[in-house]
Coordinates of C-alpha atoms in Angstrom, one line a residue:
M11 CA 118.6 -36.7 -81.2
P12 CA 118.6 -38.2 -84.7
S13 CA 119.5 -35.7 -87.5
K14 CA 117.0 -34.8 -90.3
D15 CA 119.2 -36.8 -92.7
T16 CA 119.0 -39.9 -90.4
L17 CA 115.2 -39.6 -90.0
S18 CA 114.8 -39.2 -93.8
K19 CA 116.9 -42.3 -94.4
L20 CA 114.8 -44.2 -91.8
K21 CA 111.6 -43.1 -93.5
Q22 CA 112.9 -44.2 -96.9
K23 CA 113.9 -47.5 -95.6
E24 CA 110.5 -48.0 -94.0
R25 CA 108.8 -47.0 -97.2
A26 CA 110.9 -49.5 -99.2
A27 CA 110.1 -52.3 -96.7
R28 CA 106.4 -51.5 -97.0
E29 CA 106.5 -51.5 -100.8
D30 CA 108.3 -54.8 -100.8
L31 CA 105.6 -56.3 -98.5
I32 CA 102.9 -55.1 -100.8
I33 CA 104.7 -56.3 -103.9
D34 CA 105.3 -59.8 -102.4
A35 CA 101.6 -60.1 -101.6
A36 CA 100.6 -58.9 -105.0
R37 CA 103.0 -61.3 -106.7
T38 CA 101.4 -64.2 -104.8
V39 CA 97.8 -63.2 -105.7
F40 CA 98.6 -62.4 -109.3
G41 CA 100.2 -65.9 -109.6
T42 CA 97.0 -67.6 -108.6
K43 CA 94.4 -65.7 -110.6
T44 CA 94.1 -64.0 -113.9
Y45 CA 94.9 -60.2 -113.8
D46 CA 91.3 -59.2 -114.5
K47 CA 90.0 -61.3 -111.6
V48 CA 92.3 -59.9 -108.9
S49 CA 91.1 -57.2 -106.5
M50 CA 93.1 -54.7 -104.4
Q51 CA 91.3 -56.1 -101.4
E52 CA 92.7 -59.5 -102.0
I53 CA 96.2 -58.1 -102.2
A54 CA 95.6 -56.1 -99.0
N55 CA 94.4 -59.2 -97.2
A56 CA 97.5 -61.1 -98.4
A57 CA 99.8 -58.3 -97.1
G58 CA 97.9 -57.9 -93.8
I59 CA 97.2 -54.2 -94.3
A60 CA 94.3 -52.0 -95.1
K61 CA 93.4 -51.6 -98.8
S62 CA 93.7 -47.8 -98.5
S63 CA 97.4 -48.2 -97.4
I64 CA 98.2 -49.7 -100.8
Y65 CA 97.3 -46.5 -102.5
T66 CA 99.9 -44.6 -100.5
Y67 CA 102.5 -46.5 -102.5
F68 CA 100.8 -47.5 -105.8
R69 CA 98.2 -45.4 -107.5
N70 CA 96.2 -48.4 -108.8
Q71 CA 96.3 -52.1 -109.4
E72 CA 97.9 -51.7 -112.8
A73 CA 100.9 -49.8 -111.3
L74 CA 101.3 -52.4 -108.7
F75 CA 101.3 -55.3 -111.2
V76 CA 103.8 -53.5 -113.4
E77 CA 106.2 -52.9 -110.6
A78 CA 106.0 -56.5 -109.5
A79 CA 106.5 -57.8 -113.0
Y80 CA 109.3 -55.2 -113.7
R81 CA 111.3 -56.2 -110.6
D82 CA 111.0 -59.9 -111.2
T83 CA 111.8 -59.7 -114.9
Q84 CA 114.9 -57.5 -114.1
R85 CA 116.1 -60.2 -111.7
F86 CA 115.5 -62.9 -114.3
I87 CA 117.4 -60.9 -117.0
N88 CA 120.3 -60.1 -114.6
E89 CA 120.8 -63.8 -113.8
L90 CA 120.5 -64.8 -117.5
E91 CA 123.0 -62.1 -118.5
A92 CA 125.5 -63.4 -115.9
R93 CA 125.1 -66.9 -117.1
L94 CA 125.6 -66.0 -120.7
Q95 CA 128.8 -64.0 -119.9
E96 CA 130.3 -67.2 -118.6
K97 CA 129.9 -69.0 -121.9
N98 CA 131.5 -68.7 -125.3
E99 CA 129.5 -68.0 -128.4
G100 CA 128.9 -71.6 -129.3
E101 CA 127.5 -72.4 -125.8
R102 CA 125.2 -69.5 -125.3
L103 CA 122.0 -70.8 -127.0
E104 CA 122.1 -74.0 -124.9
A105 CA 122.8 -72.0 -121.7
L106 CA 120.0 -69.6 -122.4
I107 CA 117.5 -72.4 -123.0
A108 CA 118.6 -74.3 -119.9
H109 CA 118.4 -71.2 -117.7
F110 CA 115.0 -70.0 -119.0
L111 CA 113.4 -73.4 -118.2
D112 CA 115.2 -73.8 -114.9
Y113 CA 114.4 -70.2 -113.6
N114 CA 110.8 -70.3 -114.5
T115 CA 110.4 -73.8 -112.9
R116 CA 112.0 -72.6 -109.7
N117 CA 110.1 -69.3 -109.7
E118 CA 106.6 -70.7 -110.2
V119 CA 104.7 -67.6 -109.0
Y120 CA 106.6 -65.4 -111.4
W121 CA 105.9 -67.7 -114.3
Q122 CA 102.2 -68.0 -113.4
M123 CA 101.9 -64.2 -113.0
I124 CA 103.4 -63.4 -116.4
T125 CA 101.6 -66.2 -118.2
R126 CA 98.2 -65.3 -116.8
F127 CA 98.8 -61.7 -117.7
S128 CA 99.9 -62.6 -121.3
L129 CA 96.6 -64.4 -121.7
Y130 CA 94.1 -62.2 -120.0
G131 CA 95.7 -58.9 -119.0
E132 CA 95.9 -55.5 -120.6
I133 CA 98.2 -52.6 -119.7
S134 CA 98.3 -49.2 -121.4
G135 CA 100.1 -45.9 -121.2
D136 CA 103.2 -45.3 -119.0
A137 CA 102.8 -48.7 -117.3
S138 CA 102.9 -50.4 -120.7
R139 CA 106.1 -48.5 -121.6
K140 CA 107.8 -49.6 -118.4
L141 CA 107.1 -53.3 -119.2
D142 CA 108.2 -52.7 -122.8
V143 CA 111.6 -51.6 -121.5
V144 CA 112.3 -54.9 -119.8
A145 CA 110.7 -56.9 -122.7
R146 CA 113.1 -55.2 -125.2
R147 CA 116.0 -55.8 -122.9
F148 CA 115.2 -59.5 -122.8
M149 CA 114.8 -59.7 -126.5
D150 CA 118.1 -57.8 -127.0
L151 CA 119.7 -60.5 -124.8
L152 CA 118.3 -63.2 -127.0
D153 CA 119.5 -61.4 -130.1
L154 CA 123.1 -61.7 -128.7
V155 CA 122.8 -65.5 -128.8
F156 CA 122.4 -65.2 -132.5
D157 CA 125.0 -62.4 -132.9
E158 CA 127.6 -64.5 -134.8
R159 CA 125.1 -65.9 -137.2
P160 CA 125.1 -65.1 -141.0
P161 CA 124.3 -61.4 -141.7
A162 CA 121.1 -62.3 -143.5
T163 CA 119.7 -63.9 -140.4
D164 CA 116.7 -62.1 -138.9
K165 CA 117.9 -62.2 -135.3
R166 CA 114.8 -60.6 -133.8
L167 CA 112.5 -63.0 -135.5
L168 CA 114.6 -65.9 -134.3
S169 CA 114.5 -64.4 -130.7
H170 CA 110.7 -64.2 -130.9
T171 CA 110.4 -67.7 -132.2
L172 CA 112.8 -69.0 -129.5
F173 CA 110.8 -67.3 -126.8
A174 CA 107.5 -68.7 -128.1
A175 CA 109.1 -72.2 -128.2
L176 CA 110.4 -72.1 -124.6
S177 CA 107.1 -70.7 -123.3
G178 CA 105.3 -73.5 -125.0
I179 CA 107.5 -76.1 -123.4
L180 CA 106.7 -74.7 -119.9
I181 CA 103.0 -74.5 -120.7
A182 CA 102.9 -78.1 -122.0
F183 CA 105.1 -79.8 -119.4
R184 CA 105.3 -77.6 -116.3
K185 CA 102.6 -79.7 -114.7
Y186 CA 103.3 -83.0 -116.5
P187 CA 101.1 -85.5 -114.6
G188 CA 102.6 -88.5 -112.8
R189 CA 106.1 -86.9 -112.7
S190 CA 108.1 -85.4 -109.9
E191 CA 109.4 -81.8 -110.1
A192 CA 112.9 -83.1 -110.9
E193 CA 111.5 -85.4 -113.6
R194 CA 109.5 -82.6 -115.2
L195 CA 112.4 -80.2 -115.3
A196 CA 114.7 -83.0 -116.8
H197 CA 112.1 -83.7 -119.5
M198 CA 111.7 -80.0 -120.3
Q199 CA 115.5 -79.7 -120.6
R200 CA 115.5 -82.6 -123.0
V201 CA 112.9 -80.9 -125.2
G202 CA 114.9 -77.7 -124.9
R203 CA 118.0 -79.3 -126.2
L204 CA 116.0 -80.6 -129.2
V205 CA 114.8 -77.1 -129.8
K206 CA 118.4 -75.9 -129.7
D207 CA 119.4 -78.5 -132.3
M208 CA 116.5 -77.5 -134.6
F209 CA 117.5 -73.8 -134.4
E210 CA 121.1 -74.5 -135.2
R211 CA 120.2 -76.7 -138.1
Y212 CA 117.9 -74.1 -139.5
I213 CA 120.4 -71.3 -139.1
D214 CA 123.3 -73.3 -140.6
C215 CA 121.4 -74.4 -143.6
P216 CA 122.1 -72.0 -146.5
Q217 CA 119.1 -73.2 -148.5
N218 CA 116.5 -72.0 -145.9
P219 CA 114.5 -69.1 -147.4
A220 CA 114.1 -66.0 -145.2
P221 CA 110.6 -66.0 -143.7
D222 CA 108.2 -63.3 -145.0

């Protein structure tokens, strides 16, 4: 007869599997509609479970979205961090840009989910703080790319500007008409390298005034 410890572990494993099922379904639905247009019933249908079952694991739609976004962003950051650790200081900016564009092209649902939420979603309270944790971790990672720059450099402002530029590349060219997936990515990487060159020229020019 299984021990209480064994049964507890089995229940935990079953719960984790059910949470993963719900999150996978939510990720798919959030990637096709704006956050404010998604219903829990749609997520339940995608998961193949009753809507009431979702509330056993997530108290509301906001909590479910946050958990899906949190997990995916953590995965993205972990991959990026590993990539940057393989590079020396002079190679990190180019590596970061290349990985950002490649990852968000390969993970279309994640990119769509985050972009749609950025445009139309609104999170508050504890849920907002959880997303803020990964957002700050990502920005801290971007700051490291500029770590060896002159002391007067506003690294966080550069990180925000870089993030905005890379997001703009994806929005502008992710669905570039008349191009294959490989051709779109190659074009975005070319634009990304130009962005890298512009950043390096700006940083290395001592005459540039500090932005207000």
